[in-house]
PDB file of C-alpha atoms and ligand atoms in Angstrom:
ATOM      1  CA  UNK O   1      -0.004  -0.074  -0.011  1.00 90.00           C
ATOM      2  CA  UNK O   2       1.358   3.370  -0.811  1.00 96.00           C
ATOM      3  CA  UNK O   3       2.254   5.797   1.688  1.00 98.00           C
ATOM      4  CA  UNK O   4       0.305   9.587   1.638  1.00 98.00           C
ATOM      5  CA  UNK O   5       2.628  12.473   2.874  1.00 98.00           C
ATOM      6  CA  UNK O   6       1.204  15.728   3.307  1.00 98.00           C
ATOM      7  CA  UNK O   7       3.740  18.657   3.074  1.00 98.00           C
ATOM      8  CA  UNK O   8       2.286  21.449   5.591  1.00 98.00           C
ATOM      9  CA  UNK O   9       2.913  24.679   7.242  1.00 96.00           C
ATOM     10  CA  UNK O  10       0.562  27.459   7.486  1.00 95.00           C
ATOM     11  CA  UNK O  11       3.554  29.922   7.303  1.00 95.00           C
ATOM     12  CA  UNK O  12       3.950  31.036   3.839  1.00 95.00           C
ATOM     13  CA  UNK O  13       7.281  30.751   1.645  1.00 96.00           C
ATOM     14  CA  UNK O  14       8.903  28.292   3.821  1.00 96.00           C
ATOM     15  CA  UNK O  15       9.807  25.595   1.278  1.00 98.00           C
ATOM     16  CA  UNK O  16       6.688  23.372   0.869  1.00 98.00           C
ATOM     17  CA  UNK O  17       6.504  23.738  -2.804  1.00 98.00           C
ATOM     18  CA  UNK O  18      10.014  23.311  -3.435  1.00 98.00           C
ATOM     19  CA  UNK O  19      10.094  20.353  -1.252  1.00 98.00           C
ATOM     20  CA  UNK O  20       6.886  18.634  -2.719  1.00 98.00           C
ATOM     21  CA  UNK O  21       8.172  19.033  -6.188  1.00 98.00           C
ATOM     22  CA  UNK O  22      11.726  17.940  -5.537  1.00 98.00           C
ATOM     23  CA  UNK O  23      10.850  15.077  -2.677  1.00 98.00           C
ATOM     24  CA  UNK O  24       8.643  13.748  -5.638  1.00 98.00           C
ATOM     25  CA  UNK O  25      11.156  13.980  -8.192  1.00 98.00           C
ATOM     26  CA  UNK O  26      13.787  12.344  -6.231  1.00 98.00           C
ATOM     27  CA  UNK O  27      11.812   9.386  -5.252  1.00 98.00           C
ATOM     28  CA  UNK O  28      10.353   8.911  -8.791  1.00 98.00           C
ATOM     29  CA  UNK O  29      14.309   8.960  -9.730  1.00 98.00           C
ATOM     30  CA  UNK O  30      14.647   6.045  -7.572  1.00 98.00           C
ATOM     31  CA  UNK O  31      11.931   4.181  -9.543  1.00 98.00           C
ATOM     32  CA  UNK O  32       9.283   4.760  -6.858  1.00 98.00           C
ATOM     33  CA  UNK O  33       5.692   5.228  -8.560  1.00 98.00           C
ATOM     34  CA  UNK O  34       4.974   8.530  -7.195  1.00 98.00           C
ATOM     35  CA  UNK O  35       1.572  10.769  -7.143  1.00 98.00           C
ATOM     36  CA  UNK O  36       1.999  14.525  -6.520  1.00 98.00           C
ATOM     37  CA  UNK O  37      -1.247  16.287  -5.611  1.00 98.00           C
ATOM     38  CA  UNK O  38      -1.462  19.949  -5.828  1.00 98.00           C
ATOM     39  CA  UNK O  39      -4.130  21.128  -3.548  1.00 98.00           C
ATOM     40  CA  UNK O  40      -2.778  24.737  -3.195  1.00 97.00           C
ATOM     41  CA  UNK O  41      -4.922  26.892  -5.191  1.00 96.00           C
ATOM     42  CA  UNK O  42      -1.671  29.141  -6.185  1.00 96.00           C
ATOM     43  CA  UNK O  43      -0.891  26.157  -8.079  1.00 96.00           C
ATOM     44  CA  UNK O  44       3.010  26.820  -7.802  1.00 97.00           C
ATOM     45  CA  UNK O  45       3.589  22.798  -7.888  1.00 98.00           C
ATOM     46  CA  UNK O  46       1.741  22.550 -11.350  1.00 97.00           C
ATOM     47  CA  UNK O  47       3.483  25.482 -12.951  1.00 97.00           C
ATOM     48  CA  UNK O  48       6.686  24.132 -11.281  1.00 97.00           C
ATOM     49  CA  UNK O  49       6.330  21.220 -13.901  1.00 96.00           C
ATOM     50  CA  UNK O  50       5.842  23.604 -16.804  1.00 95.00           C
ATOM     51  CA  UNK O  51       2.153  22.609 -16.766  1.00 96.00           C
ATOM     52  CA  UNK O  52       0.067  25.605 -18.156  1.00 92.00           C
ATOM     53  CA  UNK O  53      -3.076  25.691 -15.961  1.00 90.00           C
ATOM     54  CA  UNK O  54      -5.112  27.788 -18.043  1.00 89.00           C
ATOM     55  CA  UNK O  55      -4.860  25.060 -20.776  1.00 91.00           C
ATOM     56  CA  UNK O  56      -6.250  22.278 -18.619  1.00 94.00           C
ATOM     57  CA  UNK O  57     -10.056  21.389 -19.072  1.00 94.00           C
ATOM     58  CA  UNK O  58     -10.190  19.790 -15.382  1.00 96.00           C
ATOM     59  CA  UNK O  59      -8.154  19.848 -12.405  1.00 97.00           C
ATOM     60  CA  UNK O  60      -8.593  18.966  -8.650  1.00 97.00           C
ATOM     61  CA  UNK O  61     -11.494  21.224  -8.147  1.00 97.00           C
ATOM     62  CA  UNK O  62     -13.433  19.306 -10.448  1.00 96.00           C
ATOM     63  CA  UNK O  63     -12.795  16.317  -8.253  1.00 96.00           C
ATOM     64  CA  UNK O  64     -14.079  18.171  -5.570  1.00 96.00           C
ATOM     65  CA  UNK O  65     -17.333  19.116  -6.701  1.00 95.00           C
ATOM     66  CA  UNK O  66     -17.917  15.582  -8.117  1.00 95.00           C
ATOM     67  CA  UNK O  67     -17.365  16.393 -11.901  1.00 95.00           C
ATOM     68  CA  UNK O  68     -14.159  14.217 -12.503  1.00 96.00           C
ATOM     69  CA  UNK O  69     -12.289  11.567 -11.120  1.00 96.00           C
ATOM     70  CA  UNK O  70      -8.568  11.633 -10.156  1.00 97.00           C
ATOM     71  CA  UNK O  71      -7.488   8.870 -12.843  1.00 96.00           C
ATOM     72  CA  UNK O  72      -9.032  11.406 -15.429  1.00 96.00           C
ATOM     73  CA  UNK O  73      -7.338  14.725 -14.110  1.00 98.00           C
ATOM     74  CA  UNK O  74      -3.962  12.960 -13.276  1.00 97.00           C
ATOM     75  CA  UNK O  75      -1.101  14.205 -16.008  1.00 97.00           C
ATOM     76  CA  UNK O  76       2.210  12.343 -16.812  1.00 97.00           C
ATOM     77  CA  UNK O  77       5.526  14.313 -16.168  1.00 97.00           C
ATOM     78  CA  UNK O  78       8.938  14.068 -17.707  1.00 96.00           C
ATOM     79  CA  UNK O  79       9.692  11.501 -15.254  1.00 98.00           C
ATOM     80  CA  UNK O  80       8.065   8.255 -16.078  1.00 97.00           C
ATOM     81  CA  UNK O  81       7.255   7.228 -12.435  1.00 98.00           C
ATOM     82  CA  UNK O  82       5.837  10.495 -11.326  1.00 98.00           C
ATOM     83  CA  UNK O  83       2.307  11.461 -12.076  1.00 98.00           C
ATOM     84  CA  UNK O  84       0.790  14.962 -11.023  1.00 98.00           C
ATOM     85  CA  UNK O  85      -2.642  15.889 -10.284  1.00 98.00           C
ATOM     86  CA  UNK O  86      -3.124  19.844 -10.974  1.00 98.00           C
ATOM     87  CA  UNK O  87      -4.482  22.262  -9.121  1.00 97.00           C
ATOM     88  CA  UNK O  88      -6.602  25.325  -9.759  1.00 93.00           C
ATOM     89  CA  UNK O  89      -7.563  28.910  -8.333  1.00 95.00           C
ATOM     90  CA  UNK O  90     -10.977  27.630  -8.307  1.00 94.00           C
ATOM     91  CA  UNK O  91     -10.140  25.536  -5.363  1.00 95.00           C
ATOM     92  CA  UNK O  92     -10.537  28.787  -3.444  1.00 94.00           C
ATOM     93  CA  UNK O  93     -14.342  28.397  -3.826  1.00 92.00           C
ATOM     94  CA  UNK O  94     -14.595  24.958  -3.009  1.00 92.00           C
ATOM     95  CA  UNK O  95     -15.164  25.142   0.495  1.00 86.00           C
ATOM     96  CA  UNK O  96     -18.065  27.576   0.361  1.00 88.00           C
ATOM     97  CA  UNK O  97     -19.578  25.764  -2.731  1.00 90.00           C
ATOM     98  CA  UNK O  98     -19.579  22.675  -0.744  1.00 91.00           C
ATOM     99  CA  UNK O  99     -21.185  23.802   2.211  1.00 89.00           C
ATOM    100  CA  UNK O 100     -23.963  21.354   3.650  1.00 87.00           C
ATOM    101  CA  UNK O 101     -22.368  18.323   1.809  1.00 88.00           C
ATOM    102  CA  UNK O 102     -21.469  15.240   4.482  1.00 89.00           C
ATOM    103  CA  UNK O 103     -17.962  14.529   5.198  1.00 93.00           C
ATOM    104  CA  UNK O 104     -16.705  17.287   3.017  1.00 94.00           C
ATOM    105  CA  UNK O 105     -13.436  16.990   4.704  1.00 95.00           C
ATOM    106  CA  UNK O 106     -13.191  13.408   3.824  1.00 97.00           C
ATOM    107  CA  UNK O 107     -13.133  13.942  -0.106  1.00 97.00           C
ATOM    108  CA  UNK O 108      -9.517  14.085  -1.011  1.00 98.00           C
ATOM    109  CA  UNK O 109      -9.140  10.886   1.322  1.00 98.00           C
ATOM    110  CA  UNK O 110     -12.030   9.199  -0.499  1.00 97.00           C
ATOM    111  CA  UNK O 111     -10.506  10.057  -3.967  1.00 97.00           C
ATOM    112  CA  UNK O 112      -7.099   8.817  -2.788  1.00 98.00           C
ATOM    113  CA  UNK O 113      -7.731   5.770  -1.079  1.00 97.00           C
ATOM    114  CA  UNK O 114      -8.162   3.515  -4.358  1.00 96.00           C
ATOM    115  CA  UNK O 115      -4.863   5.132  -5.706  1.00 97.00           C
ATOM    116  CA  UNK O 116      -2.850   3.867  -2.849  1.00 97.00           C
ATOM    117  CA  UNK O 117      -2.631   0.334  -4.864  1.00 96.00           C
ATOM    118  CA  UNK O 118      -1.064   2.316  -8.080  1.00 97.00           C
ATOM    119  CA  UNK O 119       1.773   4.426  -6.307  1.00 98.00           C
ATOM    120  CA  UNK O 120       4.142   3.859  -3.525  1.00 98.00           C
ATOM    121  CA  UNK O 121       4.228   7.470  -2.436  1.00 98.00           C
ATOM    122  CA  UNK O 122       1.471  10.047  -2.950  1.00 98.00           C
ATOM    123  CA  UNK O 123       2.719  13.684  -1.964  1.00 98.00           C
ATOM    124  CA  UNK O 124       0.282  16.444  -1.144  1.00 98.00           C
ATOM    125  CA  UNK O 125       1.321  20.008  -1.378  1.00 98.00           C
ATOM    126  CA  UNK O 126      -0.641  22.276   0.906  1.00 98.00           C
ATOM    127  CA  UNK O 127      -1.620  25.793   1.036  1.00 97.00           C
ATOM    128  CA  UNK O 128      -0.344  28.436   3.404  1.00 97.00           C
ATOM    129  CA  UNK O 129      -3.483  27.861   5.633  1.00 94.00           C
ATOM    130  CA  UNK O 130      -4.954  25.389   8.241  1.00 92.00           C
ATOM    131  CA  UNK O 131      -8.304  25.663   6.376  1.00 93.00           C
ATOM    132  CA  UNK O 132     -10.512  23.498   4.649  1.00 95.00           C
ATOM    133  CA  UNK O 133      -7.886  22.359   1.868  1.00 96.00           C
ATOM    134  CA  UNK O 134      -5.103  21.418   4.348  1.00 97.00           C
ATOM    135  CA  UNK O 135      -7.565  19.652   6.694  1.00 96.00           C
ATOM    136  CA  UNK O 136      -8.836  17.565   3.527  1.00 97.00           C
ATOM    137  CA  UNK O 137      -5.072  16.911   3.074  1.00 98.00           C
ATOM    138  CA  UNK O 138      -4.017  15.818   6.621  1.00 98.00           C
ATOM    139  CA  UNK O 139      -7.294  13.602   6.588  1.00 97.00           C
ATOM    140  CA  UNK O 140      -6.030  11.696   3.774  1.00 98.00           C
ATOM    141  CA  UNK O 141      -2.651  11.638   4.858  1.00 98.00           C
ATOM    142  CA  UNK O 142      -0.333   8.745   6.682  1.00 97.00           C
ATOM    143  CA  UNK O 143       2.105  11.469   7.592  1.00 98.00           C
ATOM    144  CA  UNK O 144       2.744  15.103   7.732  1.00 98.00           C
ATOM    145  CA  UNK O 145       6.311  16.322   6.532  1.00 98.00           C
ATOM    146  CA  UNK O 146       6.557  20.123   8.099  1.00 97.00           C
ATOM    147  CA  UNK O 147       9.419  22.298   6.271  1.00 98.00           C
ATOM    148  CA  UNK O 148      10.636  24.883   8.831  1.00 96.00           C
ATOM    149  CA  UNK O 149      12.775  27.877   7.314  1.00 95.00           C
ATOM    150  CA  UNK O 150      16.118  28.386   9.226  1.00 94.00           C
ATOM    151  CA  UNK O 151      15.362  31.992  10.121  1.00 91.00           C
ATOM    152  CA  UNK O 152      14.750  33.815  13.230  1.00 86.00           C
ATOM    153  CA  UNK O 153      10.878  33.518  13.513  1.00 86.00           C
ATOM    154  CA  UNK O 154      11.211  29.606  12.512  1.00 84.00           C
ATOM    155  CA  UNK O 155       9.463  27.963  15.820  1.00 84.00           C
ATOM    156  CA  UNK O 156       6.816  30.708  15.451  1.00 85.00           C
ATOM    157  CA  UNK O 157       3.306  28.885  14.487  1.00 86.00           C
ATOM    158  CA  UNK O 158       4.910  25.477  14.989  1.00 90.00           C
ATOM    159  CA  UNK O 159       2.746  24.822  17.900  1.00 89.00           C
ATOM    160  CA  UNK O 160      -0.500  25.873  16.288  1.00 90.00           C
ATOM    161  CA  UNK O 161       0.419  23.522  13.632  1.00 92.00           C
ATOM    162  CA  UNK O 162       1.037  20.562  15.846  1.00 94.00           C
ATOM    163  CA  UNK O 163      -2.267  21.171  17.837  1.00 93.00           C
ATOM    164  CA  UNK O 164      -3.993  21.256  14.717  1.00 93.00           C
ATOM    165  CA  UNK O 165      -2.225  17.794  13.947  1.00 95.00           C
ATOM    166  CA  UNK O 166      -3.533  16.659  17.346  1.00 96.00           C
ATOM    167  CA  UNK O 167      -7.107  17.747  16.654  1.00 95.00           C
ATOM    168  CA  UNK O 168      -7.315  15.987  13.451  1.00 96.00           C
ATOM    169  CA  UNK O 169      -5.870  12.878  15.198  1.00 97.00           C
ATOM    170  CA  UNK O 170      -8.963  13.163  17.575  1.00 97.00           C
ATOM    171  CA  UNK O 171     -11.638  14.079  15.066  1.00 95.00           C
ATOM    172  CA  UNK O 172     -11.071  12.621  11.572  1.00 96.00           C
ATOM    173  CA  UNK O 173      -7.548  10.662  11.196  1.00 97.00           C
ATOM    174  CA  UNK O 174      -6.259   8.747  14.179  1.00 97.00           C
ATOM    175  CA  UNK O 175      -3.431   7.197  12.119  1.00 95.00           C
ATOM    176  CA  UNK O 176      -1.695  10.608  11.204  1.00 97.00           C
ATOM    177  CA  UNK O 177       1.715  10.623  12.479  1.00 97.00           C
ATOM    178  CA  UNK O 178       4.702  13.216  12.028  1.00 96.00           C
ATOM    179  CA  UNK O 179       6.787  12.090   9.097  1.00 97.00           C
ATOM    180  CA  UNK O 180       9.567  14.886  10.303  1.00 97.00           C
ATOM    181  CA  UNK O 181      10.652  18.297  10.587  1.00 97.00           C
ATOM    182  CA  UNK O 182      12.728  19.314   7.465  1.00 98.00           C
ATOM    183  CA  UNK O 183      15.306  22.297   7.868  1.00 97.00           C
ATOM    184  CA  UNK O 184      14.769  24.357   4.762  1.00 98.00           C
ATOM    185  CA  UNK O 185      16.991  27.678   3.217  1.00 97.00           C
ATOM    186  CA  UNK O 186      20.170  27.047   5.620  1.00 97.00           C
ATOM    187  CA  UNK O 187      22.412  29.736   4.750  1.00 96.00           C
ATOM    188  CA  UNK O 188      26.021  28.579   6.397  1.00 92.00           C
ATOM    189  CA  UNK O 189      27.188  32.019   6.360  1.00 94.00           C
ATOM    190  CA  UNK O 190      24.428  33.240   8.697  1.00 92.00           C
ATOM    191  CA  UNK O 191      24.722  32.746  12.485  1.00 93.00           C
ATOM    192  CA  UNK O 192      20.802  32.868  13.089  1.00 93.00           C
ATOM    193  CA  UNK O 193      20.480  30.045  10.865  1.00 94.00           C
ATOM    194  CA  UNK O 194      22.659  27.912  12.578  1.00 94.00           C
ATOM    195  CA  UNK O 195      21.091  29.057  15.830  1.00 94.00           C
ATOM    196  CA  UNK O 196      17.695  27.855  14.361  1.00 93.00           C
ATOM    197  CA  UNK O 197      18.912  24.323  13.692  1.00 95.00           C
ATOM    198  CA  UNK O 198      20.241  23.720  17.113  1.00 95.00           C
ATOM    199  CA  UNK O 199      17.212  25.258  18.634  1.00 93.00           C
ATOM    200  CA  UNK O 200      14.609  22.868  16.452  1.00 94.00           C
ATOM    201  CA  UNK O 201      17.071  19.945  16.879  1.00 95.00           C
ATOM    202  CA  UNK O 202      16.907  20.405  20.882  1.00 94.00           C
ATOM    203  CA  UNK O 203      13.070  20.897  20.930  1.00 92.00           C
ATOM    204  CA  UNK O 204      11.954  18.189  18.453  1.00 93.00           C
ATOM    205  CA  UNK O 205      15.190  15.932  18.571  1.00 93.00           C
ATOM    206  CA  UNK O 206      14.461  12.909  16.418  1.00 93.00           C
ATOM    207  CA  UNK O 207      11.594  14.085  14.895  1.00 95.00           C
ATOM    208  CA  UNK O 208      13.900  16.428  12.725  1.00 97.00           C
ATOM    209  CA  UNK O 209      15.256  15.066   9.357  1.00 98.00           C
ATOM    210  CA  UNK O 210      19.146  14.663   9.446  1.00 98.00           C
ATOM    211  CA  UNK O 211      18.959  16.154   5.767  1.00 98.00           C
ATOM    212  CA  UNK O 212      19.081  20.032   5.833  1.00 98.00           C
ATOM    213  CA  UNK O 213      18.105  22.084   2.779  1.00 98.00           C
ATOM    214  CA  UNK O 214      20.521  24.688   1.911  1.00 98.00           C
ATOM    215  CA  UNK O 215      19.724  27.957   0.642  1.00 97.00           C
ATOM    216  CA  UNK O 216      20.584  27.252  -3.290  1.00 98.00           C
ATOM    217  CA  UNK O 217      19.988  29.436  -6.100  1.00 98.00           C
ATOM    218  CA  UNK O 218      19.529  26.545  -8.212  1.00 98.00           C
ATOM    219  CA  UNK O 219      16.554  25.198  -6.355  1.00 98.00           C
ATOM    220  CA  UNK O 220      14.550  28.674  -7.081  1.00 98.00           C
ATOM    221  CA  UNK O 221      15.484  28.773 -10.874  1.00 98.00           C
ATOM    222  CA  UNK O 222      14.314  25.440 -11.538  1.00 98.00           C
ATOM    223  CA  UNK O 223      10.505  26.055 -11.517  1.00 97.00           C
ATOM    224  CA  UNK O 224      11.169  28.884 -14.162  1.00 97.00           C
ATOM    225  CA  UNK O 225      12.231  26.150 -16.449  1.00 97.00           C
ATOM    226  CA  UNK O 226       9.362  23.865 -15.621  1.00 97.00           C
ATOM    227  CA  UNK O 227      11.910  21.123 -13.979  1.00 97.00           C
ATOM    228  CA  UNK O 228      12.400  19.634 -10.771  1.00 98.00           C
ATOM    229  CA  UNK O 229      16.084  20.579  -9.645  1.00 98.00           C
ATOM    230  CA  UNK O 230      17.551  16.887 -10.659  1.00 98.00           C
ATOM    231  CA  UNK O 231      16.431  17.545 -14.077  1.00 98.00           C
ATOM    232  CA  UNK O 232      17.822  20.975 -14.083  1.00 98.00           C
ATOM    233  CA  UNK O 233      21.111  20.395 -12.486  1.00 98.00           C
ATOM    234  CA  UNK O 234      21.429  17.347 -10.714  1.00 98.00           C
ATOM    235  CA  UNK O 235      24.935  18.153  -9.549  1.00 98.00           C
ATOM    236  CA  UNK O 236      23.753  21.281  -7.562  1.00 98.00           C
ATOM    237  CA  UNK O 237      23.778  21.331  -3.649  1.00 98.00           C
ATOM    238  CA  UNK O 238      20.264  21.720  -3.604  1.00 98.00           C
ATOM    239  CA  UNK O 239      19.536  18.428  -5.861  1.00 98.00           C
ATOM    240  CA  UNK O 240      21.851  16.603  -3.620  1.00 98.00           C
ATOM    241  CA  UNK O 241      20.083  17.395  -0.618  1.00 98.00           C
ATOM    242  CA  UNK O 242      16.607  16.492  -1.984  1.00 98.00           C
ATOM    243  CA  UNK O 243      18.029  13.147  -3.357  1.00 98.00           C
ATOM    244  CA  UNK O 244      19.443  12.616   0.546  1.00 98.00           C
ATOM    245  CA  UNK O 245      15.964  13.454   1.759  1.00 98.00           C
ATOM    246  CA  UNK O 246      14.341  11.057  -0.563  1.00 98.00           C
ATOM    247  CA  UNK O 247      16.672   8.400   0.756  1.00 98.00           C
ATOM    248  CA  UNK O 248      15.451   9.229   4.593  1.00 98.00           C
ATOM    249  CA  UNK O 249      11.620   9.123   3.517  1.00 98.00           C
ATOM    250  CA  UNK O 250      12.285   5.591   1.768  1.00 98.00           C
ATOM    251  CA  UNK O 251      14.257   4.366   5.067  1.00 97.00           C
ATOM    252  CA  UNK O 252      11.059   5.667   7.227  1.00 95.00           C
ATOM    253  CA  UNK O 253       8.786   3.888   4.531  1.00 95.00           C
ATOM    254  CA  UNK O 254      10.843   0.808   4.982  1.00 92.00           C
ATOM    255  CA  UNK O 255      11.048   1.006   9.044  1.00 89.00           C
ATOM    256  CA  UNK O 256       8.140   2.457   9.912  1.00 79.00           C
ATOM    257  CA  UNK O 257       8.184   6.100  10.710  1.00 56.00           C
ATOM    258  CA  UNK O 258      10.567   7.510  13.309  1.00 47.00           C
TER     259      UNK O 258
HETATM  260  P1  ATP T 301       3.381  29.025  -0.371  1.00 53.16           P
HETATM  261  O1  ATP T 301       3.223  29.108   1.344  1.00 53.16           O
HETATM  262  O2  ATP T 301       3.295  30.244  -0.734  1.00 53.16           O
HETATM  263  O3  ATP T 301       2.984  27.918  -0.723  1.00 53.16           O
HETATM  264  P2  ATP T 301       5.880  27.577   0.152  1.00 53.16           P
HETATM  265  O4  ATP T 301       6.067  27.221   1.440  1.00 53.16           O
HETATM  266  O5  ATP T 301       5.571  26.297  -0.859  1.00 53.16           O
HETATM  267  O6  ATP T 301       5.322  29.128  -0.162  1.00 53.16           O
HETATM  268  P3  ATP T 301       8.284  27.988  -1.717  1.00 53.16           P
HETATM  269  O7  ATP T 301       7.251  28.345  -2.846  1.00 53.16           O
HETATM  270  O8  ATP T 301       8.650  26.540  -1.793  1.00 53.16           O
HETATM  271  O9  ATP T 301       7.839  27.968  -0.462  1.00 53.16           O
HETATM  272  O10 ATP T 301       9.451  28.729  -1.411  1.00 53.16           O
HETATM  273  C1  ATP T 301       9.190  30.108  -1.404  1.00 53.16           C
HETATM  274  C2  ATP T 301      10.297  30.888  -2.365  1.00 53.16           C
HETATM  275  O11 ATP T 301      11.520  30.474  -1.965  1.00 53.16           O
HETATM  276  C3  ATP T 301      10.392  30.485  -3.667  1.00 53.16           C
HETATM  277  O12 ATP T 301      10.680  31.509  -4.616  1.00 53.16           O
HETATM  278  C4  ATP T 301      11.472  29.409  -3.881  1.00 53.16           C
HETATM  279  O13 ATP T 301      12.021  29.067  -5.316  1.00 53.16           O
HETATM  280  C5  ATP T 301      12.276  29.982  -3.003  1.00 53.16           C
HETATM  281  N1  ATP T 301      13.103  28.559  -2.132  1.00 53.16           N
HETATM  282  C6  ATP T 301      12.501  27.611  -1.569  1.00 53.16           C
HETATM  283  N2  ATP T 301      13.702  27.004  -1.115  1.00 53.16           N
HETATM  284  C7  ATP T 301      14.791  27.349  -1.457  1.00 53.16           C
HETATM  285  C8  ATP T 301      15.974  27.032  -1.009  1.00 53.16           C
HETATM  286  N3  ATP T 301      16.446  26.046  -0.434  1.00 53.16           N
HETATM  287  N4  ATP T 301      17.024  27.870  -1.729  1.00 53.16           N
HETATM  288  C9  ATP T 301      16.626  28.870  -2.439  1.00 53.16           C
HETATM  289  N5  ATP T 301      15.599  29.280  -2.507  1.00 53.16           N
HETATM  290  C10 ATP T 301      14.240  28.517  -2.086  1.00 53.16           C
HETATM  291 MG1   MG T 302       3.681  26.764  -2.093  1.00 53.16          MG
END
């Protein structure tokens, strides 16, 4: 059975999408069958693969309102093991449109469940909020991977996120576990960056991935070429760091989570 991993943090710009794209691509490069779901109405994961959202007839929104199936929406990528479910700005309205619908927080879970036989990993890129869409993602997931940017306010908001995870465990998904906290955008020349790593490790101990993602310009350039970083410049430090993260995630899947 495939493992479903949500990439979530309600804080904006911490590296969720960069992680979703490059973790998925790195797992696919290791010949794991991966489905990457873009549930963020901003659609950055979708465009990061060079997919023109305007040209798509159907997307995840149509699954939410019951007008399409995941198998019809998914798109193949340049990596043979990796498929993607594209997002749309229309997802912003889905919550309101679905008011009164029973179990509307389980729409994604129901859609994803039959796909667990086809994929070894299903990765979900969440929006920067703890609203309806993130609730759907966390209800559908086995684990949550939390990117944390190595900057001064890094820990701010983490308590709120972990409380939300606990509430979802109590109400919707008792099986939800933490995959790990991922330190992102580490700048070796910046003292604060080192201090944040120490503080997060002291606080969360073995919940933190050994891999730390460096601040690396190649990672920010790759999406404008419509490619994950391993296809843009595999020798860059950014690419190597995501390959190393993928190895940790594969080990977690083999051994059970940390
Ligand atoms: P949002 O909350 O808006 O969805 P996000 O958490 O998905 O944002 P990203 O889009 O992945 O964050 O990253 C924010 C910006 O930082 C982007 O421009 C991205 O290219 C850049 N970025 C992310 N990770 C790195 C990195 N390790 N090195 C350099 N730039 C990075
Ligand atoms: Mg994003």
